[in-house]
Amino acid sequence: MPVAVKRVYEAASRTDGARVLVDRLWPRGLSKQRARVDEWLRQLAPSHELRKWFHAKPDHWPTFRKKYLKELAQHPEADPELRKLYDLAHKKKRLTLLFASKNEQHNNAIVLKELLEGMRKPPTGTGPGAIRGMSRRDAAIRRR
C-alpha cells in the first residue's frame, strides 16, 4: 500500500487515493470542496505545545519525532484514529496524508507515513498487531 504525503493546498489528483488530513486545525483559506478530504483525523496531530516548540526549533527534527510518537502513545483519544488510519492504509490501494505546514520535509505527516510503512516503531499498543489483538479481545468480551 503506497502512502504519499502532500500539502493540502496542492490540487487533488486521481492518483491520491484516500485523502486524509492529519492536522488539528482546518487549513486557512481552504474550502472543504477544494480540499477534497475523505477523512480528517484531528487527534493524530501533535499537541499545540509540541507544534509551537517545533516551529521555534525546526532543526530539532529527531527530537520532535520522538516526542510526537510519545504523545501518540500516551493520548487515548489518538488510539481510535490511529486504528482508522491503519485500516485505511490496508484497505485502499493508495493513501495520501495531507498537512498544511510549509515545511514539506519535516512534519507530522512524514512521521505517520514512516509509521505506516514500518520505518518507525509504532507507539506501544498502537501498531497493526495491537489492533488485531484488540479485535480478538473485543470479540471475546462480546461472547461472554
mmCIF file of N, CA and C in Angstrom:
data_model
loop_
_atom_site.group_PDB
_atom_site.id
_atom_site.type_symbol
_atom_site.label_atom_id
_atom_site.label_comp_id
_atom_site.label_asym_id
_atom_site.label_seq_id
_atom_site.Cartn_x
_atom_site.Cartn_y
_atom_site.Cartn_z
ATOM 1 N N MET A 1 0.842 -1.173 0.000
ATOM 2 C CA MET A 1 0.000 0.000 0.000
ATOM 3 C C MET A 1 0.883 1.229 0.000
ATOM 4 N N PRO A 2 0.897 1.944 -1.109
ATOM 5 C CA PRO A 2 1.697 3.161 -1.170
ATOM 6 C C PRO A 2 1.075 4.284 -0.328
ATOM 7 N N VAL A 3 1.915 4.961 0.408
ATOM 8 C CA VAL A 3 1.477 6.103 1.203
ATOM 9 C C VAL A 3 2.215 7.331 0.686
ATOM 10 N N ALA A 4 1.458 8.350 0.337
ATOM 11 C CA ALA A 4 2.041 9.601 -0.137
ATOM 12 C C ALA A 4 1.791 10.686 0.899
ATOM 13 N N VAL A 5 2.585 11.722 0.840
ATOM 14 C CA VAL A 5 2.432 12.874 1.718
ATOM 15 C C VAL A 5 2.353 14.106 0.821
ATOM 16 N N LYS A 6 1.395 14.995 1.130
ATOM 17 C CA LYS A 6 1.151 16.124 0.236
ATOM 18 C C LYS A 6 0.597 17.297 1.033
ATOM 19 N N ARG A 7 0.986 18.494 0.629
ATOM 20 C CA ARG A 7 0.379 19.680 1.251
ATOM 21 C C ARG A 7 -1.075 19.746 0.829
ATOM 22 N N VAL A 8 -1.939 20.059 1.754
ATOM 23 C CA VAL A 8 -3.371 20.105 1.484
ATOM 24 C C VAL A 8 -3.711 21.211 0.481
ATOM 25 N N TYR A 9 -2.839 22.196 0.344
ATOM 26 C CA TYR A 9 -3.082 23.305 -0.586
ATOM 27 C C TYR A 9 -2.797 22.923 -2.033
ATOM 28 N N GLU A 10 -2.086 21.806 -2.256
ATOM 29 C CA GLU A 10 -1.840 21.345 -3.621
ATOM 30 C C GLU A 10 -3.128 20.761 -4.182
ATOM 31 N N ALA A 11 -3.295 20.866 -5.488
ATOM 32 C CA ALA A 11 -4.502 20.349 -6.137
ATOM 33 C C ALA A 11 -4.617 18.838 -5.952
ATOM 34 N N ALA A 12 -5.834 18.399 -5.736
ATOM 35 C CA ALA A 12 -6.090 16.964 -5.617
ATOM 36 C C ALA A 12 -5.969 16.315 -6.990
ATOM 37 N N SER A 13 -5.528 15.057 -6.985
ATOM 38 C CA SER A 13 -5.451 14.333 -8.254
ATOM 39 C C SER A 13 -6.066 12.947 -8.073
ATOM 40 N N ARG A 14 -6.374 12.291 -9.182
ATOM 41 C CA ARG A 14 -6.973 10.952 -9.124
ATOM 42 C C ARG A 14 -6.036 9.944 -8.475
ATOM 43 N N THR A 15 -4.753 10.161 -8.605
ATOM 44 C CA THR A 15 -3.777 9.203 -8.070
ATOM 45 C C THR A 15 -3.588 9.322 -6.554
ATOM 46 N N ASP A 16 -4.245 10.285 -5.915
ATOM 47 C CA ASP A 16 -4.112 10.460 -4.469
ATOM 48 C C ASP A 16 -4.728 9.312 -3.676
ATOM 49 N N GLY A 17 -5.730 8.679 -4.194
ATOM 50 C CA GLY A 17 -6.438 7.652 -3.427
ATOM 51 C C GLY A 17 -7.218 8.311 -2.303
ATOM 52 N N ALA A 18 -7.251 7.677 -1.144
ATOM 53 C CA ALA A 18 -7.929 8.247 0.023
ATOM 54 C C ALA A 18 -7.103 9.417 0.547
ATOM 55 N N ARG A 19 -7.735 10.560 0.705
ATOM 56 C CA ARG A 19 -7.048 11.773 1.171
ATOM 57 C C ARG A 19 -7.407 12.004 2.638
ATOM 58 N N VAL A 20 -6.385 11.970 3.505
ATOM 59 C CA VAL A 20 -6.601 12.066 4.951
ATOM 60 C C VAL A 20 -5.831 13.265 5.502
ATOM 61 N N LEU A 21 -6.564 14.222 6.066
ATOM 62 C CA LEU A 21 -5.954 15.392 6.700
ATOM 63 C C LEU A 21 -5.544 15.013 8.115
ATOM 64 N N VAL A 22 -4.277 15.273 8.477
ATOM 65 C CA VAL A 22 -3.765 14.893 9.802
ATOM 66 C C VAL A 22 -3.328 16.116 10.605
ATOM 67 N N ASP A 23 -4.016 17.235 10.415
ATOM 68 C CA ASP A 23 -3.771 18.455 11.185
ATOM 69 C C ASP A 23 -4.933 18.683 12.148
ATOM 70 N N ARG A 24 -4.641 19.339 13.263
ATOM 71 C CA ARG A 24 -5.675 19.603 14.270
ATOM 72 C C ARG A 24 -6.642 20.701 13.815
ATOM 73 N N LEU A 25 -6.116 21.703 13.126
ATOM 74 C CA LEU A 25 -6.944 22.822 12.674
ATOM 75 C C LEU A 25 -7.173 22.741 11.170
ATOM 76 N N TRP A 26 -8.335 23.225 10.743
ATOM 77 C CA TRP A 26 -8.608 23.263 9.311
ATOM 78 C C TRP A 26 -7.679 24.289 8.664
ATOM 79 N N PRO A 27 -7.099 23.978 7.497
ATOM 80 C CA PRO A 27 -6.166 24.899 6.830
ATOM 81 C C PRO A 27 -6.821 26.234 6.462
ATOM 82 N N ARG A 28 -6.094 27.295 6.731
ATOM 83 C CA ARG A 28 -6.607 28.647 6.463
ATOM 84 C C ARG A 28 -6.910 28.866 4.992
ATOM 85 N N GLY A 29 -8.052 29.507 4.748
ATOM 86 C CA GLY A 29 -8.398 29.936 3.402
ATOM 87 C C GLY A 29 -8.708 28.824 2.418
ATOM 88 N N LEU A 30 -8.932 27.624 2.902
ATOM 89 C CA LEU A 30 -9.174 26.491 2.008
ATOM 90 C C LEU A 30 -10.594 25.970 2.224
ATOM 91 N N SER A 31 -11.363 25.934 1.156
ATOM 92 C CA SER A 31 -12.734 25.424 1.274
ATOM 93 C C SER A 31 -12.699 23.902 1.347
ATOM 94 N N LYS A 32 -13.726 23.335 1.939
ATOM 95 C CA LYS A 32 -13.807 21.874 2.040
ATOM 96 C C LYS A 32 -13.945 21.249 0.654
ATOM 97 N N GLN A 33 -14.613 21.942 -0.232
ATOM 98 C CA GLN A 33 -14.776 21.427 -1.593
ATOM 99 C C GLN A 33 -13.430 21.354 -2.309
ATOM 100 N N ARG A 34 -12.627 22.398 -2.183
ATOM 101 C CA ARG A 34 -11.327 22.418 -2.856
ATOM 102 C C ARG A 34 -10.336 21.439 -2.226
ATOM 103 N N ALA A 35 -10.438 21.238 -0.918
ATOM 104 C CA ALA A 35 -9.512 20.344 -0.208
ATOM 105 C C ALA A 35 -9.751 18.879 -0.582
ATOM 106 N N ARG A 36 -10.986 18.530 -0.857
ATOM 107 C CA ARG A 36 -11.344 17.138 -1.212
ATOM 108 C C ARG A 36 -10.773 16.129 -0.215
ATOM 109 N N VAL A 37 -11.069 16.348 1.051
ATOM 110 C CA VAL A 37 -10.587 15.482 2.135
ATOM 111 C C VAL A 37 -11.604 14.374 2.381
ATOM 112 N N ASP A 38 -11.133 13.125 2.395
ATOM 113 C CA ASP A 38 -12.012 11.987 2.672
ATOM 114 C C ASP A 38 -12.173 11.757 4.169
ATOM 115 N N GLU A 39 -11.099 11.956 4.917
ATOM 116 C CA GLU A 39 -11.119 11.788 6.378
ATOM 117 C C GLU A 39 -10.307 12.908 7.004
ATOM 118 N N TRP A 40 -10.763 13.373 8.170
ATOM 119 C CA TRP A 40 -9.998 14.373 8.921
ATOM 120 C C TRP A 40 -9.736 13.768 10.294
ATOM 121 N N LEU A 41 -8.508 13.348 10.520
ATOM 122 C CA LEU A 41 -8.123 12.697 11.772
ATOM 123 C C LEU A 41 -7.359 13.699 12.649
ATOM 124 N N ARG A 42 -8.110 14.547 13.331
ATOM 125 C CA ARG A 42 -7.544 15.642 14.143
ATOM 126 C C ARG A 42 -6.658 15.162 15.288
ATOM 127 N N GLN A 43 -7.082 14.069 15.909
ATOM 128 C CA GLN A 43 -6.374 13.610 17.106
ATOM 129 C C GLN A 43 -4.992 13.050 16.797
ATOM 130 N N LEU A 44 -4.664 12.875 15.519
ATOM 131 C CA LEU A 44 -3.330 12.392 15.154
ATOM 132 C C LEU A 44 -2.327 13.536 15.021
ATOM 133 N N ALA A 45 -2.795 14.753 15.122
ATOM 134 C CA ALA A 45 -1.899 15.906 15.037
ATOM 135 C C ALA A 45 -1.135 16.076 16.343
ATOM 136 N N PRO A 46 0.061 16.654 16.272
ATOM 137 C CA PRO A 46 0.790 16.925 17.527
ATOM 138 C C PRO A 46 0.035 17.958 18.362
ATOM 139 N N SER A 47 0.276 17.955 19.649
ATOM 140 C CA SER A 47 -0.358 18.933 20.536
ATOM 141 C C SER A 47 0.061 20.340 20.126
ATOM 142 N N HIS A 48 -0.725 21.291 20.545
ATOM 143 C CA HIS A 48 -0.428 22.692 20.241
ATOM 144 C C HIS A 48 0.960 23.072 20.778
ATOM 145 N N GLU A 49 1.275 22.599 21.975
ATOM 146 C CA GLU A 49 2.568 22.920 22.586
ATOM 147 C C GLU A 49 3.730 22.336 21.777
ATOM 148 N N LEU A 50 3.598 21.079 21.367
ATOM 149 C CA LEU A 50 4.667 20.438 20.608
ATOM 150 C C LEU A 50 4.824 21.092 19.232
ATOM 151 N N ARG A 51 3.714 21.417 18.611
ATOM 152 C CA ARG A 51 3.756 22.077 17.308
ATOM 153 C C ARG A 51 4.465 23.423 17.400
ATOM 154 N N LYS A 52 4.138 24.214 18.430
ATOM 155 C CA LYS A 52 4.791 25.516 18.618
ATOM 156 C C LYS A 52 6.285 25.345 18.914
ATOM 157 N N TRP A 53 6.615 24.344 19.740
ATOM 158 C CA TRP A 53 8.017 24.087 20.073
ATOM 159 C C TRP A 53 8.805 23.768 18.809
ATOM 160 N N PHE A 54 8.276 22.894 17.970
ATOM 161 C CA PHE A 54 8.981 22.505 16.753
ATOM 162 C C PHE A 54 9.062 23.663 15.765
ATOM 163 N N HIS A 55 8.041 24.484 15.700
ATOM 164 C CA HIS A 55 8.069 25.646 14.808
ATOM 165 C C HIS A 55 9.206 26.592 15.215
ATOM 166 N N ALA A 56 9.449 26.719 16.515
ATOM 167 C CA ALA A 56 10.524 27.584 17.004
ATOM 168 C C ALA A 56 11.900 26.932 16.865
ATOM 169 N N LYS A 57 11.943 25.586 16.799
ATOM 170 C CA LYS A 57 13.213 24.855 16.721
ATOM 171 C C LYS A 57 13.164 23.806 15.608
ATOM 172 N N PRO A 58 13.039 24.222 14.353
ATOM 173 C CA PRO A 58 12.896 23.252 13.258
ATOM 174 C C PRO A 58 14.116 22.358 13.056
ATOM 175 N N ASP A 59 15.269 22.741 13.590
ATOM 176 C CA ASP A 59 16.471 21.910 13.444
ATOM 177 C C ASP A 59 16.490 20.745 14.447
ATOM 178 N N HIS A 60 15.463 20.633 15.283
ATOM 179 C CA HIS A 60 15.364 19.552 16.269
ATOM 180 C C HIS A 60 14.412 18.450 15.779
ATOM 181 N N TRP A 61 14.498 18.101 14.516
ATOM 182 C CA TRP A 61 13.608 17.112 13.903
ATOM 183 C C TRP A 61 13.614 15.758 14.616
ATOM 184 N N PRO A 62 14.773 15.143 14.907
ATOM 185 C CA PRO A 62 14.744 13.831 15.589
ATOM 186 C C PRO A 62 14.042 13.887 16.953
ATOM 187 N N THR A 63 14.229 14.978 17.667
ATOM 188 C CA THR A 63 13.584 15.130 18.974
ATOM 189 C C THR A 63 12.080 15.287 18.800
ATOM 190 N N PHE A 64 11.680 16.057 17.792
ATOM 191 C CA PHE A 64 10.253 16.214 17.510
ATOM 192 C C PHE A 64 9.612 14.854 17.226
ATOM 193 N N ARG A 65 10.239 14.058 16.364
ATOM 194 C CA ARG A 65 9.685 12.745 16.024
ATOM 195 C C ARG A 65 9.484 11.897 17.277
ATOM 196 N N LYS A 66 10.493 11.884 18.135
ATOM 197 C CA LYS A 66 10.422 11.084 19.360
ATOM 198 C C LYS A 66 9.288 11.583 20.271
ATOM 199 N N LYS A 67 9.200 12.894 20.456
ATOM 200 C CA LYS A 67 8.154 13.467 21.316
ATOM 201 C C LYS A 67 6.766 13.231 20.719
ATOM 202 N N TYR A 68 6.663 13.340 19.411
ATOM 203 C CA TYR A 68 5.379 13.153 18.734
ATOM 204 C C TYR A 68 4.894 11.704 18.879
ATOM 205 N N LEU A 69 5.782 10.741 18.675
ATOM 206 C CA LEU A 69 5.407 9.340 18.846
ATOM 207 C C LEU A 69 5.013 9.051 20.294
ATOM 208 N N LYS A 70 5.700 9.681 21.225
ATOM 209 C CA LYS A 70 5.371 9.510 22.643
ATOM 210 C C LYS A 70 3.977 10.070 22.932
ATOM 211 N N GLU A 71 3.671 11.236 22.337
ATOM 212 C CA GLU A 71 2.328 11.813 22.501
ATOM 213 C C GLU A 71 1.252 10.875 21.968
ATOM 214 N N LEU A 72 1.494 10.314 20.795
ATOM 215 C CA LEU A 72 0.516 9.394 20.210
ATOM 216 C C LEU A 72 0.265 8.198 21.127
ATOM 217 N N ALA A 73 1.310 7.722 21.762
ATOM 218 C CA ALA A 73 1.189 6.562 22.647
ATOM 219 C C ALA A 73 0.477 6.903 23.948
ATOM 220 N N GLN A 74 0.624 8.131 24.418
ATOM 221 C CA GLN A 74 0.101 8.493 25.735
ATOM 222 C C GLN A 74 -1.298 9.088 25.716
ATOM 223 N N HIS A 75 -1.799 9.466 24.550
ATOM 224 C CA HIS A 75 -3.124 10.097 24.492
ATOM 225 C C HIS A 75 -4.154 9.102 23.980
ATOM 226 N N PRO A 76 -5.050 8.669 24.855
ATOM 227 C CA PRO A 76 -6.037 7.651 24.464
ATOM 228 C C PRO A 76 -6.950 8.093 23.323
ATOM 229 N N GLU A 77 -7.183 9.394 23.173
ATOM 230 C CA GLU A 77 -8.062 9.855 22.098
ATOM 231 C C GLU A 77 -7.438 9.660 20.713
ATOM 232 N N ALA A 78 -6.124 9.479 20.645
ATOM 233 C CA ALA A 78 -5.454 9.234 19.358
ATOM 234 C C ALA A 78 -5.607 7.780 18.913
ATOM 235 N N ASP A 79 -5.839 6.881 19.846
ATOM 236 C CA ASP A 79 -5.882 5.449 19.536
ATOM 237 C C ASP A 79 -6.928 5.071 18.483
ATOM 238 N N PRO A 80 -8.193 5.507 18.617
ATOM 239 C CA PRO A 80 -9.169 5.126 17.591
ATOM 240 C C PRO A 80 -8.828 5.687 16.210
ATOM 241 N N GLU A 81 -8.241 6.870 16.185
ATOM 242 C CA GLU A 81 -7.883 7.463 14.898
ATOM 243 C C GLU A 81 -6.660 6.777 14.290
ATOM 244 N N LEU A 82 -5.731 6.318 15.123
ATOM 245 C CA LEU A 82 -4.609 5.527 14.618
ATOM 246 C C LEU A 82 -5.125 4.222 14.013
ATOM 247 N N ARG A 83 -6.076 3.601 14.699
ATOM 248 C CA ARG A 83 -6.691 2.378 14.193
ATOM 249 C C ARG A 83 -7.339 2.626 12.832
ATOM 250 N N LYS A 84 -8.048 3.728 12.743
ATOM 251 C CA LYS A 84 -8.720 4.082 11.491
ATOM 252 C C LYS A 84 -7.693 4.314 10.375
ATOM 253 N N LEU A 85 -6.572 4.963 10.708
ATOM 254 C CA LEU A 85 -5.522 5.218 9.723
ATOM 255 C C LEU A 85 -4.913 3.907 9.221
ATOM 256 N N TYR A 86 -4.629 2.970 10.133
ATOM 257 C CA TYR A 86 -4.101 1.666 9.729
ATOM 258 C C TYR A 86 -5.105 0.939 8.822
ATOM 259 N N ASP A 87 -6.379 1.003 9.190
ATOM 260 C CA ASP A 87 -7.411 0.358 8.371
ATOM 261 C C ASP A 87 -7.463 0.957 6.975
ATOM 262 N N LEU A 88 -7.461 2.278 6.900
ATOM 263 C CA LEU A 88 -7.482 2.946 5.591
ATOM 264 C C LEU A 88 -6.263 2.557 4.761
ATOM 265 N N ALA A 89 -5.123 2.499 5.411
ATOM 266 C CA ALA A 89 -3.890 2.178 4.691
ATOM 267 C C ALA A 89 -3.929 0.766 4.123
ATOM 268 N N HIS A 90 -4.594 -0.148 4.799
ATOM 269 C CA HIS A 90 -4.611 -1.531 4.331
ATOM 270 C C HIS A 90 -5.793 -1.839 3.416
ATOM 271 N N LYS A 91 -6.822 -1.006 3.450
ATOM 272 C CA LYS A 91 -7.995 -1.248 2.607
ATOM 273 C C LYS A 91 -7.907 -0.533 1.265
ATOM 274 N N LYS A 92 -7.170 0.535 1.203
ATOM 275 C CA LYS A 92 -7.092 1.339 -0.017
ATOM 276 C C LYS A 92 -5.829 0.997 -0.795
ATOM 277 N N LYS A 93 -5.894 1.189 -2.099
ATOM 278 C CA LYS A 93 -4.709 0.962 -2.925
ATOM 279 C C LYS A 93 -3.691 2.065 -2.717
ATOM 280 N N ARG A 94 -4.169 3.258 -2.423
ATOM 281 C CA ARG A 94 -3.268 4.392 -2.218
ATOM 282 C C ARG A 94 -3.853 5.293 -1.144
ATOM 283 N N LEU A 95 -2.981 5.844 -0.325
ATOM 284 C CA LEU A 95 -3.374 6.731 0.758
ATOM 285 C C LEU A 95 -2.488 7.969 0.697
ATOM 286 N N THR A 96 -3.099 9.143 0.779
ATOM 287 C CA THR A 96 -2.339 10.389 0.796
ATOM 288 C C THR A 96 -2.617 11.112 2.102
ATOM 289 N N LEU A 97 -1.557 11.340 2.880
ATOM 290 C CA LEU A 97 -1.656 12.084 4.135
ATOM 291 C C LEU A 97 -1.469 13.560 3.807
ATOM 292 N N LEU A 98 -2.420 14.370 4.246
ATOM 293 C CA LEU A 98 -2.403 15.802 3.938
ATOM 294 C C LEU A 98 -2.008 16.610 5.163
ATOM 295 N N PHE A 99 -1.213 17.643 4.945
ATOM 296 C CA PHE A 99 -0.772 18.531 6.018
ATOM 297 C C PHE A 99 -0.759 19.959 5.480
ATOM 298 N N ALA A 100 -0.761 20.957 6.370
ATOM 299 C CA ALA A 100 -0.774 22.357 5.951
ATOM 300 C C ALA A 100 0.585 23.036 6.111
ATOM 301 N N SER A 101 1.469 22.461 6.867
ATOM 302 C CA SER A 101 2.770 23.076 7.154
ATOM 303 C C SER A 101 3.525 23.450 5.882
ATOM 304 N N LYS A 102 4.278 24.532 5.966
ATOM 305 C CA LYS A 102 5.119 24.937 4.833
ATOM 306 C C LYS A 102 6.376 24.072 4.741
ATOM 307 N N ASN A 103 6.726 23.429 5.841
ATOM 308 C CA ASN A 103 7.902 22.562 5.877
ATOM 309 C C ASN A 103 7.514 21.183 5.330
ATOM 310 N N GLU A 104 7.853 20.934 4.094
ATOM 311 C CA GLU A 104 7.424 19.700 3.431
ATOM 312 C C GLU A 104 8.272 18.482 3.793
ATOM 313 N N GLN A 105 9.466 18.683 4.315
ATOM 314 C CA GLN A 105 10.335 17.557 4.662
ATOM 315 C C GLN A 105 10.180 17.116 6.108
ATOM 316 N N HIS A 106 9.768 18.028 6.981
ATOM 317 C CA HIS A 106 9.685 17.725 8.407
ATOM 318 C C HIS A 106 8.333 18.158 8.953
ATOM 319 N N ASN A 107 7.435 17.205 9.095
ATOM 320 C CA ASN A 107 6.112 17.472 9.665
ATOM 321 C C ASN A 107 5.521 16.162 10.177
ATOM 322 N N ASN A 108 4.402 16.246 10.876
ATOM 323 C CA ASN A 108 3.809 15.051 11.476
ATOM 324 C C ASN A 108 3.336 14.037 10.436
ATOM 325 N N ALA A 109 2.956 14.474 9.249
ATOM 326 C CA ALA A 109 2.512 13.536 8.208
ATOM 327 C C ALA A 109 3.663 12.613 7.793
ATOM 328 N N ILE A 110 4.884 13.133 7.780
ATOM 329 C CA ILE A 110 6.054 12.322 7.443
ATOM 330 C C ILE A 110 6.235 11.219 8.492
ATOM 331 N N VAL A 111 6.071 11.567 9.759
ATOM 332 C CA VAL A 111 6.220 10.581 10.838
ATOM 333 C C VAL A 111 5.141 9.506 10.704
ATOM 334 N N LEU A 112 3.909 9.916 10.403
ATOM 335 C CA LEU A 112 2.824 8.943 10.241
ATOM 336 C C LEU A 112 3.066 8.041 9.030
ATOM 337 N N LYS A 113 3.600 8.602 7.967
ATOM 338 C CA LYS A 113 3.937 7.809 6.773
ATOM 339 C C LYS A 113 4.980 6.748 7.138
ATOM 340 N N GLU A 114 6.023 7.157 7.858
ATOM 341 C CA GLU A 114 7.059 6.217 8.289
ATOM 342 C C GLU A 114 6.469 5.127 9.182
ATOM 343 N N LEU A 115 5.536 5.508 10.016
ATOM 344 C CA LEU A 115 4.868 4.559 10.903
ATOM 345 C C LEU A 115 4.096 3.529 10.084
ATOM 346 N N LEU A 116 3.338 3.978 9.094
ATOM 347 C CA LEU A 116 2.544 3.084 8.253
ATOM 348 C C LEU A 116 3.417 2.166 7.405
ATOM 349 N N GLU A 117 4.558 2.675 6.983
ATOM 350 C CA GLU A 117 5.454 1.882 6.142
ATOM 351 C C GLU A 117 6.392 1.000 6.960
ATOM 352 N N GLY A 118 6.272 1.063 8.283
ATOM 353 C CA GLY A 118 7.084 0.208 9.134
ATOM 354 C C GLY A 118 8.496 0.719 9.361
ATOM 355 N N MET A 119 8.758 1.969 8.971
ATOM 356 C CA MET A 119 10.099 2.526 9.153
ATOM 357 C C MET A 119 10.304 3.034 10.573
ATOM 358 N N ARG A 120 9.235 3.366 11.260
ATOM 359 C CA ARG A 120 9.315 3.848 12.640
ATOM 360 C C ARG A 120 8.618 2.838 13.522
ATOM 361 N N LYS A 121 9.117 2.693 14.714
ATOM 362 C CA LYS A 121 8.477 1.807 15.672
ATOM 363 C C LYS A 121 7.168 2.475 16.110
ATOM 364 N N PRO A 122 6.039 1.746 16.024
ATOM 365 C CA PRO A 122 4.784 2.352 16.444
ATOM 366 C C PRO A 122 4.773 2.590 17.941
ATOM 367 N N PRO A 123 4.014 3.586 18.389
ATOM 368 C CA PRO A 123 3.877 3.787 19.830
ATOM 369 C C PRO A 123 3.321 2.513 20.457
ATOM 370 N N THR A 124 3.761 2.194 21.639
ATOM 371 C CA THR A 124 3.352 0.970 22.319
ATOM 372 C C THR A 124 1.835 0.846 22.341
ATOM 373 N N GLY A 125 1.367 -0.301 21.869
ATOM 374 C CA GLY A 125 -0.061 -0.574 21.907
ATOM 375 C C GLY A 125 -0.857 0.022 20.771
ATOM 376 N N THR A 126 -0.192 0.580 19.728
ATOM 377 C CA THR A 126 -0.954 1.215 18.657
ATOM 378 C C THR A 126 -0.638 0.655 17.283
ATOM 379 N N GLY A 127 0.229 -0.334 17.190
ATOM 380 C CA GLY A 127 0.595 -0.890 15.887
ATOM 381 C C GLY A 127 -0.479 -1.808 15.333
ATOM 382 N N PRO A 128 -0.282 -2.291 14.117
ATOM 383 C CA PRO A 128 -1.262 -3.178 13.500
ATOM 384 C C PRO A 128 -1.495 -4.449 14.314
ATOM 385 N N GLY A 129 -0.452 -4.980 14.934
ATOM 386 C CA GLY A 129 -0.598 -6.173 15.768
ATOM 387 C C GLY A 129 -1.475 -5.913 16.977
ATOM 388 N N ALA A 130 -1.326 -4.754 17.575
ATOM 389 C CA ALA A 130 -2.148 -4.402 18.730
ATOM 390 C C ALA A 130 -3.606 -4.258 18.323
ATOM 391 N N ILE A 131 -3.834 -3.760 17.121
ATOM 392 C CA ILE A 131 -5.202 -3.588 16.641
ATOM 393 C C ILE A 131 -5.862 -4.948 16.444
ATOM 394 N N ARG A 132 -5.124 -5.912 15.866
ATOM 395 C CA ARG A 132 -5.674 -7.267 15.713
ATOM 396 C C ARG A 132 -5.978 -7.868 17.086
ATOM 397 N N GLY A 133 -5.078 -7.629 18.039
ATOM 398 C CA GLY A 133 -5.295 -8.133 19.394
ATOM 399 C C GLY A 133 -6.521 -7.514 20.040
ATOM 400 N N MET A 134 -6.737 -6.234 19.804
ATOM 401 C CA MET A 134 -7.909 -5.552 20.355
ATOM 402 C C MET A 134 -9.182 -6.146 19.769
ATOM 403 N N SER A 135 -9.158 -6.447 18.476
ATOM 404 C CA SER A 135 -10.334 -7.028 17.827
ATOM 405 C C SER A 135 -10.657 -8.379 18.443
ATOM 406 N N ARG A 136 -9.623 -9.193 18.695
ATOM 407 C CA ARG A 136 -9.841 -10.501 19.315
ATOM 408 C C ARG A 136 -10.389 -10.347 20.733
ATOM 409 N N ARG A 137 -9.797 -9.411 21.494
ATOM 410 C CA ARG A 137 -10.271 -9.179 22.865
ATOM 411 C C ARG A 137 -11.720 -8.703 22.855
ATOM 412 N N ASP A 138 -12.040 -7.769 21.938
ATOM 413 C CA ASP A 138 -13.412 -7.270 21.840
ATOM 414 C C ASP A 138 -14.382 -8.402 21.530
ATOM 415 N N ALA A 139 -14.005 -9.302 20.616
ATOM 416 C CA ALA A 139 -14.852 -10.434 20.253
ATOM 417 C C ALA A 139 -15.030 -11.366 21.446
ATOM 418 N N ALA A 140 -13.954 -11.609 22.199
ATOM 419 C CA ALA A 140 -14.032 -12.485 23.370
ATOM 420 C C ALA A 140 -14.944 -11.891 24.435
ATOM 421 N N ILE A 141 -14.880 -10.586 24.599
ATOM 422 C CA ILE A 141 -15.733 -9.917 25.599
ATOM 423 C C ILE A 141 -17.187 -10.017 25.183
ATOM 424 N N ARG A 142 -17.456 -9.834 23.884
ATOM 425 C CA ARG A 142 -18.840 -9.911 23.388
ATOM 426 C C ARG A 142 -19.428 -11.310 23.574
ATOM 427 N N ARG A 143 -18.570 -12.348 23.471
ATOM 428 C CA ARG A 143 -19.058 -13.721 23.614
ATOM 429 C C ARG A 143 -19.459 -14.037 25.039
ATOM 430 N N ARG A 144 -18.918 -13.335 26.005
ATOM 431 C CA ARG A 144 -19.182 -13.616 27.434
ATOM 432 C C ARG A 144 -20.590 -13.322 27.828
#
